[in-house]
mmCIF file of C-alpha atoms and ligand atoms in Angstrom:
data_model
loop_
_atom_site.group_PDB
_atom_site.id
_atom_site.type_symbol
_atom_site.label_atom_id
_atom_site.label_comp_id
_atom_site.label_asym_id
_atom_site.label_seq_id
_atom_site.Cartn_x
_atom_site.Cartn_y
_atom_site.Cartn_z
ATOM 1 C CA UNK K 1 215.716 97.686 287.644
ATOM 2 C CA UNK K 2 218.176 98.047 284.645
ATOM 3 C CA UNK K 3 221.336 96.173 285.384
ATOM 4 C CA UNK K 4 224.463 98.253 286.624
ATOM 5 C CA UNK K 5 222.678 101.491 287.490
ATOM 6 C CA UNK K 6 221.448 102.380 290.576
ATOM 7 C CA UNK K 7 218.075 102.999 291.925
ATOM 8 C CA UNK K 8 216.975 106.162 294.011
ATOM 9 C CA UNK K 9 213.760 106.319 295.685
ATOM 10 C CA UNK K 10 212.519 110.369 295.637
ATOM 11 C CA UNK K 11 209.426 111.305 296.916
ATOM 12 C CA UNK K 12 207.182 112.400 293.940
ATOM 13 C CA UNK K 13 206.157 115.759 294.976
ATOM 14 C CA UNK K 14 206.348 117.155 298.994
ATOM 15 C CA UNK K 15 209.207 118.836 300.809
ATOM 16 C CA UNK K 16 211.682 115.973 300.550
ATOM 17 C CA UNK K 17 211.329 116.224 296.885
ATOM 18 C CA UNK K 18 211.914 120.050 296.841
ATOM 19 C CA UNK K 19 215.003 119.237 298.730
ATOM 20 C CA UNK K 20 215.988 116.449 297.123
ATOM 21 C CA UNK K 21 216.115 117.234 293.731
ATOM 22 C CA UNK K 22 217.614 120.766 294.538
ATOM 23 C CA UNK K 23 220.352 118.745 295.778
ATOM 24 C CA UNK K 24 220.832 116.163 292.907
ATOM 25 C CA UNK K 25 220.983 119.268 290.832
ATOM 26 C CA UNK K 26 223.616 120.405 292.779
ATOM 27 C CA UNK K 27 225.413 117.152 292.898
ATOM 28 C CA UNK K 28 225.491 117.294 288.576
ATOM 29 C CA UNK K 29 222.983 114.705 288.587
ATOM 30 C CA UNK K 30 221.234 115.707 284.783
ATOM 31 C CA UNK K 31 217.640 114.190 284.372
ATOM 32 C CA UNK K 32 216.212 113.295 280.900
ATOM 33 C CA UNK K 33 213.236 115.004 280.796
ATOM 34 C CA UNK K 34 210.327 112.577 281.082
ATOM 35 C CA UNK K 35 206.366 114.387 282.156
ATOM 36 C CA UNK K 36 204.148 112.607 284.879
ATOM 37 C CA UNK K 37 206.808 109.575 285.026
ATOM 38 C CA UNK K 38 207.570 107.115 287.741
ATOM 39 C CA UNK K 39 210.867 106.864 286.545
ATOM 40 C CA UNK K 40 213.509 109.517 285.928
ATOM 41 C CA UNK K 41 216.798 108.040 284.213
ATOM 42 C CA UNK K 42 220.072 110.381 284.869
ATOM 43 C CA UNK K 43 221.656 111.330 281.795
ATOM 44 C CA UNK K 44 225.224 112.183 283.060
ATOM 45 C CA UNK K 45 225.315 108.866 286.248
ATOM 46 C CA UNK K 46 223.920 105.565 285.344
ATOM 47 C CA UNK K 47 220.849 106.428 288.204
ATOM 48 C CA UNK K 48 217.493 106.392 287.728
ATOM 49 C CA UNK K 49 215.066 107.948 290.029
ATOM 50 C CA UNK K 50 211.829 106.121 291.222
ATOM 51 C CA UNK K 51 209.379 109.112 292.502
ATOM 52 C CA UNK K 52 206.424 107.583 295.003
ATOM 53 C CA UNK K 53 205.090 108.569 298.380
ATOM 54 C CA UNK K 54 207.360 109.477 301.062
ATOM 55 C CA UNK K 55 205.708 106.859 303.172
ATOM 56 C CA UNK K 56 206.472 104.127 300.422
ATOM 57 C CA UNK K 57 210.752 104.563 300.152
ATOM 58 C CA UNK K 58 211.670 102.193 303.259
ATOM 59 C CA UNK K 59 209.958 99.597 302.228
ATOM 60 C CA UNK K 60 210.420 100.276 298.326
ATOM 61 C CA UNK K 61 214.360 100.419 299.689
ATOM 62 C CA UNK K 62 214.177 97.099 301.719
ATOM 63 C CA UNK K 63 212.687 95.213 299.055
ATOM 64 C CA UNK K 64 215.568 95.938 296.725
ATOM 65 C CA UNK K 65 212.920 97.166 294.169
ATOM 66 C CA UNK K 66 215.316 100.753 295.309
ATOM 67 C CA UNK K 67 219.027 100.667 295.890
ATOM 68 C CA UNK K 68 218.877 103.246 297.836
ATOM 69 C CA UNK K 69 216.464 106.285 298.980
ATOM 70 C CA UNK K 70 215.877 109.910 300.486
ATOM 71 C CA UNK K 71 213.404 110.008 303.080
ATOM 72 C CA UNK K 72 212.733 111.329 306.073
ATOM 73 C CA UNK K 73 213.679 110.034 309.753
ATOM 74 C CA UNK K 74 210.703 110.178 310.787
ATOM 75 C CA UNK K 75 208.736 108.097 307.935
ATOM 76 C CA UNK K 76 212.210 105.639 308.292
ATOM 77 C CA UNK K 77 211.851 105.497 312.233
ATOM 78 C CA UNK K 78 207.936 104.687 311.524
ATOM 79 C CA UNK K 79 208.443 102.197 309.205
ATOM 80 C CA UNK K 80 211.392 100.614 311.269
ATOM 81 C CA UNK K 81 209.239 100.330 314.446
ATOM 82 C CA UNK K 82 206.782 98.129 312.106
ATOM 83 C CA UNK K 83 209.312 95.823 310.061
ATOM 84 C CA UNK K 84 212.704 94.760 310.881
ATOM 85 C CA UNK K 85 213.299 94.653 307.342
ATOM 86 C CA UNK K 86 213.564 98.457 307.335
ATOM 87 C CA UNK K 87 215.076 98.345 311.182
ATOM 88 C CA UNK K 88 218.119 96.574 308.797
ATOM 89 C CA UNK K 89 218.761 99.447 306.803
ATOM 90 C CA UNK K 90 221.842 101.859 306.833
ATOM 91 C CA UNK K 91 221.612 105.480 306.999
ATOM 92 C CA UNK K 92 224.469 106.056 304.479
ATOM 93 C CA UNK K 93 223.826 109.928 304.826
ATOM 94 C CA UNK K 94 222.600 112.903 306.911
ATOM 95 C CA UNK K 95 221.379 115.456 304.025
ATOM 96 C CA UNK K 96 221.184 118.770 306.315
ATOM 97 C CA UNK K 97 217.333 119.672 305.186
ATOM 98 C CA UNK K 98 213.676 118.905 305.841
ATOM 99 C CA UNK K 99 214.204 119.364 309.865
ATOM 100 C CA UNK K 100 211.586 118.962 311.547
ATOM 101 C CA UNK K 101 210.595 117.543 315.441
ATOM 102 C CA UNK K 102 208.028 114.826 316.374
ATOM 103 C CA UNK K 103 206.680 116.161 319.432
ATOM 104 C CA UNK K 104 204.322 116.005 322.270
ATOM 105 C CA UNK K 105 201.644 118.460 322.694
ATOM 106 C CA UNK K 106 198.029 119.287 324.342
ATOM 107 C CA UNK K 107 195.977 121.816 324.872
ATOM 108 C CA UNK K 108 197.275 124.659 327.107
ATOM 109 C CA UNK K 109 196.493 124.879 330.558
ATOM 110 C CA UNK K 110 194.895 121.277 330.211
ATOM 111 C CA UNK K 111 195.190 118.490 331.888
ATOM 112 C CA UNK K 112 198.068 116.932 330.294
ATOM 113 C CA UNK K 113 201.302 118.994 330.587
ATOM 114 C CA UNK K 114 204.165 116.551 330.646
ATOM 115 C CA UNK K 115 204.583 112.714 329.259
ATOM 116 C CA UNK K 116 203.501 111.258 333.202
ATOM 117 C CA UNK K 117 199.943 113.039 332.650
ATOM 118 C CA UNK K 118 199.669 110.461 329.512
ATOM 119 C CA UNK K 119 198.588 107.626 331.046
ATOM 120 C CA UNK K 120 194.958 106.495 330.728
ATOM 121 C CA UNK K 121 194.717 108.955 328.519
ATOM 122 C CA UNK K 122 194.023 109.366 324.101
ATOM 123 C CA UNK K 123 197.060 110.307 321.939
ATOM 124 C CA UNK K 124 196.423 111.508 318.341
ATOM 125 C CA UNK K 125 198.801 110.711 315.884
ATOM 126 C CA UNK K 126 200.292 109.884 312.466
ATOM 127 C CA UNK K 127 203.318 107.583 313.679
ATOM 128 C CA UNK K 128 201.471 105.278 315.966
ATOM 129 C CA UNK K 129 204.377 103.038 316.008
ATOM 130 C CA UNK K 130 206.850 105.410 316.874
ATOM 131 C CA UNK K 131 204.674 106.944 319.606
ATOM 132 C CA UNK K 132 204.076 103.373 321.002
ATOM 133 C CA UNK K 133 207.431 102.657 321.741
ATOM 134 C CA UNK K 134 207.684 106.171 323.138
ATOM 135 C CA UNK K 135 205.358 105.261 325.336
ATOM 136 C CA UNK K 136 206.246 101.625 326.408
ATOM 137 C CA UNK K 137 209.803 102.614 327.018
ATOM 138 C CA UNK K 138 208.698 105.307 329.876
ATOM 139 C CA UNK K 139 206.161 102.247 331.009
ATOM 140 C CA UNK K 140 202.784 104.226 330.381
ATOM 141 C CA UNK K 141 199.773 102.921 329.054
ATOM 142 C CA UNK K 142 197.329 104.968 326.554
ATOM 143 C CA UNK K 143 195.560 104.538 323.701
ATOM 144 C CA UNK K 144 196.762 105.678 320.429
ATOM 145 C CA UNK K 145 194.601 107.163 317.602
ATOM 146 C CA UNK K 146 195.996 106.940 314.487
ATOM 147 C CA UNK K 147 195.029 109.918 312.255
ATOM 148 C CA UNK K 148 196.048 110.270 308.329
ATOM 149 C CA UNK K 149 196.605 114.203 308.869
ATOM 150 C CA UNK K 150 195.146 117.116 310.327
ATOM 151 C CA UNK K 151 196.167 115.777 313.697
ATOM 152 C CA UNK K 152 195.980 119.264 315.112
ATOM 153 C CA UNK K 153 192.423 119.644 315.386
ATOM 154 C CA UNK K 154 192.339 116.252 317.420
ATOM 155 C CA UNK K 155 191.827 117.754 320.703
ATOM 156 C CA UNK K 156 189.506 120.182 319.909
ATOM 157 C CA UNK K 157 187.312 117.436 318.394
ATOM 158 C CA UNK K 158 187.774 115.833 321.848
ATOM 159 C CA UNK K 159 189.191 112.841 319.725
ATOM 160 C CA UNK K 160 191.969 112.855 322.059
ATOM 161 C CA UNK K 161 193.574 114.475 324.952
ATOM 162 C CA UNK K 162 197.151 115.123 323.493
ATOM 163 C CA UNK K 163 198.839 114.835 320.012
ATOM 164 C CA UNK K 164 202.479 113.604 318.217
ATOM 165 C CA UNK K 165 202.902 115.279 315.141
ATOM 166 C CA UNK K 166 205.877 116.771 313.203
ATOM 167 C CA UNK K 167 206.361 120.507 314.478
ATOM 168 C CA UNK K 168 209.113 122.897 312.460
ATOM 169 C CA UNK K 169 208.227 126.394 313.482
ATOM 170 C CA UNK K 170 205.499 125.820 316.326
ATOM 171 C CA UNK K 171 203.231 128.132 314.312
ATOM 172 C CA UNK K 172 200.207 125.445 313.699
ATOM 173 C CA UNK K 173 200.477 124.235 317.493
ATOM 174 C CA UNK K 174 199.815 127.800 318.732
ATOM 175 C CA UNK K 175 197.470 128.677 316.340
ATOM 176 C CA UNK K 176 195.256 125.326 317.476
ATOM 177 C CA UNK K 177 195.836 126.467 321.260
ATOM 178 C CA UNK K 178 198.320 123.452 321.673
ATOM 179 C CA UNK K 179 201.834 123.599 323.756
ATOM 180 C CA UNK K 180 204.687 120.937 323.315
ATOM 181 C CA UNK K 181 206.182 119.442 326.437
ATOM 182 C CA UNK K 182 208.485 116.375 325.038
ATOM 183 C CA UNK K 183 210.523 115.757 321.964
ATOM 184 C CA UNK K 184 209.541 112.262 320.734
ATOM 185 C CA UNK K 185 212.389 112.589 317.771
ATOM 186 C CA UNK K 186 214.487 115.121 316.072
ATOM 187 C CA UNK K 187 214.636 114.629 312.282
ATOM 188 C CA UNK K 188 215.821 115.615 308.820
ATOM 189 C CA UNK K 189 216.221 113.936 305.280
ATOM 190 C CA UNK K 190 218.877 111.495 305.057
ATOM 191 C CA UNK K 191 219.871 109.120 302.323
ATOM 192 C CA UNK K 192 219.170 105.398 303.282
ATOM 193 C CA UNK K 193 220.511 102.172 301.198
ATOM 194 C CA UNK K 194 219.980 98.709 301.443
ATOM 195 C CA UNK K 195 222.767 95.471 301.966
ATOM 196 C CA UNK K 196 223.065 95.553 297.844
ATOM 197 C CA UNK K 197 223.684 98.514 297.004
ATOM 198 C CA UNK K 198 226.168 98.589 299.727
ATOM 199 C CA UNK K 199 228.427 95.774 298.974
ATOM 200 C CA UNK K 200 227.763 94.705 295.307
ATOM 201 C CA UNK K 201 229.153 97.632 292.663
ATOM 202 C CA UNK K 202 228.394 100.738 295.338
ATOM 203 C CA UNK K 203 230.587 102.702 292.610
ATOM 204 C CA UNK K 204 227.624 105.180 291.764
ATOM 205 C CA UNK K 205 226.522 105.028 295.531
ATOM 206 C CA UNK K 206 229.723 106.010 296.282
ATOM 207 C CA UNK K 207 230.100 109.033 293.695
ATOM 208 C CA UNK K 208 226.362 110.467 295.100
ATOM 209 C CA UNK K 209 227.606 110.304 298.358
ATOM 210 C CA UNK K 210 230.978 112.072 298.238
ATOM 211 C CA UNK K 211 228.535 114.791 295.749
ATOM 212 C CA UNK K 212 226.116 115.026 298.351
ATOM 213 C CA UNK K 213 228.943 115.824 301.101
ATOM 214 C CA UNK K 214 230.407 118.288 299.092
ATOM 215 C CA UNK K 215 227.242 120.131 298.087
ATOM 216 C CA UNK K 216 226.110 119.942 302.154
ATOM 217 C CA UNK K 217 229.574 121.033 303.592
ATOM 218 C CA UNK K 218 229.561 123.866 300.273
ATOM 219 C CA UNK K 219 226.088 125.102 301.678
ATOM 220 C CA UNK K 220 227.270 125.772 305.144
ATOM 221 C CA UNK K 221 230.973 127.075 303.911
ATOM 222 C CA UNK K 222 231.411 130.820 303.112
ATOM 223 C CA UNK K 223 234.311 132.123 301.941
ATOM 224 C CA UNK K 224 236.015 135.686 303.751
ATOM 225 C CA UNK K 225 237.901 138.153 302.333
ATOM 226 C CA UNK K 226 239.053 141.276 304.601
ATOM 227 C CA UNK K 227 241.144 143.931 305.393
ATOM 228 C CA UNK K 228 243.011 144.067 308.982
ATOM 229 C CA UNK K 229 245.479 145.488 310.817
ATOM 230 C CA UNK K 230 248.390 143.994 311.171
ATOM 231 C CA UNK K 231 248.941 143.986 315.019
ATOM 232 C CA UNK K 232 244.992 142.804 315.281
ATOM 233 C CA UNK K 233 245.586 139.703 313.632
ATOM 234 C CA UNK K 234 245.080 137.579 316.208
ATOM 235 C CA UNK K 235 241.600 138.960 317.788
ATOM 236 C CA UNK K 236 240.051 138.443 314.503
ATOM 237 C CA UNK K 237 241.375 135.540 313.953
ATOM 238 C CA UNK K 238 239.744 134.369 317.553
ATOM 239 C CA UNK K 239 236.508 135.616 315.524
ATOM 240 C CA UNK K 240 235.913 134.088 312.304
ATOM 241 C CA UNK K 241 233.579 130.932 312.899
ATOM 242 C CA UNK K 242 235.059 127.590 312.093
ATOM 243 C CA UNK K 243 238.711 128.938 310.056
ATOM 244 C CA UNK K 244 241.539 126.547 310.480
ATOM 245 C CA UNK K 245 244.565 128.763 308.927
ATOM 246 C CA UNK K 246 243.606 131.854 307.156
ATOM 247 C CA UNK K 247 245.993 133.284 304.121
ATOM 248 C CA UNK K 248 247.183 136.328 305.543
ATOM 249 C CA UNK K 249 248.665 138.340 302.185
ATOM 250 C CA UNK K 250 250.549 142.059 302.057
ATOM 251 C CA UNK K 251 248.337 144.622 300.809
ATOM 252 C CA UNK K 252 250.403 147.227 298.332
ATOM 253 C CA UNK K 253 251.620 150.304 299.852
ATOM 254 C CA UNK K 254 250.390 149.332 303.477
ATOM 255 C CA UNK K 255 252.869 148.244 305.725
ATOM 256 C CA UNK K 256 250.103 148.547 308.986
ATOM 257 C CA UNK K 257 247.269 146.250 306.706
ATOM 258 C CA UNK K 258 246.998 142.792 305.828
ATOM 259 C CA UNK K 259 244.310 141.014 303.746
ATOM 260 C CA UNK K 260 242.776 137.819 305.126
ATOM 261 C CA UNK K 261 241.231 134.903 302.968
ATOM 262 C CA UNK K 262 239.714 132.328 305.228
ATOM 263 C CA UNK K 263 237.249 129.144 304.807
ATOM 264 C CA UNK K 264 234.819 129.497 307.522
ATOM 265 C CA UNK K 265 232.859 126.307 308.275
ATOM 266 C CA UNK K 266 230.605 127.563 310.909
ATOM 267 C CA UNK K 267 227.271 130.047 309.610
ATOM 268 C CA UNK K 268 228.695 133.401 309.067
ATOM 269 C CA UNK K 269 226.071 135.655 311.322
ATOM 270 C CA UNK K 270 226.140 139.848 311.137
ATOM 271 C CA UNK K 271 226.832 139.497 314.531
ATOM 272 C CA UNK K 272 230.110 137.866 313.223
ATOM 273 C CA UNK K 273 230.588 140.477 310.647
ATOM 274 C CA UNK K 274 230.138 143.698 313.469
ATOM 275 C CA UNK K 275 232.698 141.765 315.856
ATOM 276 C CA UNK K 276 235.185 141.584 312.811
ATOM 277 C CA UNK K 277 234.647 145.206 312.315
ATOM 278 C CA UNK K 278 235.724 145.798 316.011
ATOM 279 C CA UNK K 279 237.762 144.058 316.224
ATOM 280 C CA UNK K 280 239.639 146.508 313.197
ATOM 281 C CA UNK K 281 238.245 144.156 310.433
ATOM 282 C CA UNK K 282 237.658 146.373 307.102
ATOM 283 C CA UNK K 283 236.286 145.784 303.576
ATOM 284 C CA UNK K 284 234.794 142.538 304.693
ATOM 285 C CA UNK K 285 233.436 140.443 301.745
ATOM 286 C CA UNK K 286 231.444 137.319 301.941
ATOM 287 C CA UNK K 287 231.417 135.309 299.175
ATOM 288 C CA UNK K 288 229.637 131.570 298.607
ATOM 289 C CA UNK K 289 231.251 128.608 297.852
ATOM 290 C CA UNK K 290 229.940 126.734 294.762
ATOM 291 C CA UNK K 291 231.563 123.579 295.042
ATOM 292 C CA UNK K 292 233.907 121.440 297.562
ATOM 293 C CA UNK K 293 236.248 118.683 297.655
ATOM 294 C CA UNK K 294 238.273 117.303 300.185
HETATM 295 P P1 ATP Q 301 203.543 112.192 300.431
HETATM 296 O O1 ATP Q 301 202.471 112.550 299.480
HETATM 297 O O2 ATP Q 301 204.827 111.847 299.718
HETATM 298 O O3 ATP Q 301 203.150 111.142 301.441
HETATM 299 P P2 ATP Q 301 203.588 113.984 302.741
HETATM 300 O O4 ATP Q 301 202.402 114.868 302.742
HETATM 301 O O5 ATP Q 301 203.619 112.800 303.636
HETATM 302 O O6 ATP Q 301 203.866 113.528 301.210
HETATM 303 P P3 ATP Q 301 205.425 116.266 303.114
HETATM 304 O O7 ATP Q 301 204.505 117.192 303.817
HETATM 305 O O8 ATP Q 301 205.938 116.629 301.771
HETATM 306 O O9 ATP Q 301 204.908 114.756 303.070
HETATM 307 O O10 ATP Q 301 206.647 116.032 304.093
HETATM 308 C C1 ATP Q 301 207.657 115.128 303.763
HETATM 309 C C2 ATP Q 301 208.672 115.082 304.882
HETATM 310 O O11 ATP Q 301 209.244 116.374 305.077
HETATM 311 C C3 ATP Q 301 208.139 114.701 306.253
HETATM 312 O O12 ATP Q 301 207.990 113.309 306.438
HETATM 313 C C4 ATP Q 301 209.225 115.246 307.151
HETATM 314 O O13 ATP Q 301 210.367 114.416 307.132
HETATM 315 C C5 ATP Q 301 209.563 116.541 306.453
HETATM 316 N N1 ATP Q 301 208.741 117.646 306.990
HETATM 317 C C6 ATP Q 301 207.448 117.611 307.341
HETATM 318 N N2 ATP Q 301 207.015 118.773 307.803
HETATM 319 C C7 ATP Q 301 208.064 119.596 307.747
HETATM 320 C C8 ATP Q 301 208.245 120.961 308.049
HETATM 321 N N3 ATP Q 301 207.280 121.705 308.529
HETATM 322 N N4 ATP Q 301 209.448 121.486 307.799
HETATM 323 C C9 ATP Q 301 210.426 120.760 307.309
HETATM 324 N N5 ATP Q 301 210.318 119.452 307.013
HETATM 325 C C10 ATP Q 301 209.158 118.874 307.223
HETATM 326 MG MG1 MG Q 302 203.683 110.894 303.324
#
């Protein structure tokens, strides 16, 4: 580790690294180009990135060989369950992507339909820690297979009676003739850090994490511009998701209209766009918002 810059553990290549190097980019973080390297240094932050398996950051994190770390709850609650070293460390930051669900399922119409059908019986999984504890806290007793992938073709093998894998969509479940009945954990990416990189010189901890809030609350922000009458301010105001105190600015040569500039905070739907509209909304713009800072 080179003294006074901070570490960040990045999965090499997966979904977490799609998302997490979208949002470094985002963030300004520049990275000196480097091909097939374990390290990335940041040109523009004194950060370097360390890119390994997903399954490697808690541990890489808790070691100190990482300052800090994106992973997923999931691998995080896994690895927790295991070592109390990683039970220690601090979710510094929820990142808003990779969501996902570690779930319950089993084969339609079988014999297992809900978590009390479990016991006695064989549970295929990836996160055999995670579904242990699952298990001991409702008090049932079953064996656990632990699988490296392809869990869903565990009960077809007759490997096991039920699975607990990550589901996003439901699409793989249904296509292997599998139902969920119990949410083990919800999860997304979130930036994790250890005691160190905490207390001693957190300055470029710091800086990532106010970037990363601004680039997540920027993502989920639009920006409204409108037309209304004036006497219908108030229903539309009623409508526009998440807007504190719209600017509400003459429009030449219209005494009846107003224009409206808001911040909305909540998702912007079409739904929200056709109840401005009848509510005697016009010229209705949405616009992104590139950056944000409180
Ligand atoms: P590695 O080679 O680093 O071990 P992997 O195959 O374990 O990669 P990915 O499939 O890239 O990992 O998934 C990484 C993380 O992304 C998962 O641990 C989970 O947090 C999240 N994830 C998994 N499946 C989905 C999904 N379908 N949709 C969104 N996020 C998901
Ligand atoms: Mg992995």
């Amino acid at each position: 580790m080179n003294a006074g810059r901070l570490t960040l553990a990045v999965q090499k290549s997966g979904r977490l690294a799609e998302g997490g190097f979208d949002l470094l980019k985002q963030s300004g973080v520049k990275l000196a180009y480097a091909r097939d390297a374990l390290m990335r240094r940041a040109e523009n932050v004194p950060l370097d990135l360390m890119l390994i398996r997903d399954d490697d950051i808690p541990s890489f994190v808790a070691s100190g060989s990482c300052g800090c770390g994106i992973v997923g709850e999931n691998v995080l609650a896994e690895a927790a369950a295991r070592s109390p070293r990683v039970a220690g460390l601090e979710i510094v930051q929820r990142l808003g992507f990779a969501k996902c669900t570690l779930k319950l399922a089993a084969p339609l119409e079988g014999p297992v339909q809900s978590v009390a059908d479990l016991e006695g019986r064989a549970i295929a999984t990836s996160y055999p820690a995670l579904t242990a504890k699952f298990l001991a806290e409702r008090g049932i007793t079953a064996e656990i297979v632990e699988m490296g992938g392809s869990v869903e073709v565990a009960p077809r093998m007759k490997i096991a009676d039920a699975i607990c894998d990550l589901v996003s969509t439901g699409a793989t479940l249904e296509a292997n003739g599998l139902a969920a009945f119990e949410t083990v954990l919800e999860s997304e990416a979130v930036l994790i850090a250890n005691r160190e990189a905490l207390n001693g010189g957190g300055a470029t901890l710091e800086l990532l994490v106010e970037r990363f809030k601004g680039v997540i609350a920027s993502r989920q922000t639009k920006y409204i511009l409108l037309n209304a009458p004036k006497d219908r301010l108030d229903e539309i105001r009623a409508v526009l998701p998440g807007a504190d105190a719209p600017t509400v600015a003459p429009v030449v040569g219209r005494d009846d209209v107003v224009a409206i500039h808001a911040v909305c905070t909540e998702e912007v739907f079409w739904s929200t766009l056709e109840q401005i509209k009848a509510a005697g909304g016009r010229s209705i713009l949405v616009l992104p918002i590139e950056k944000m800072m409180a």
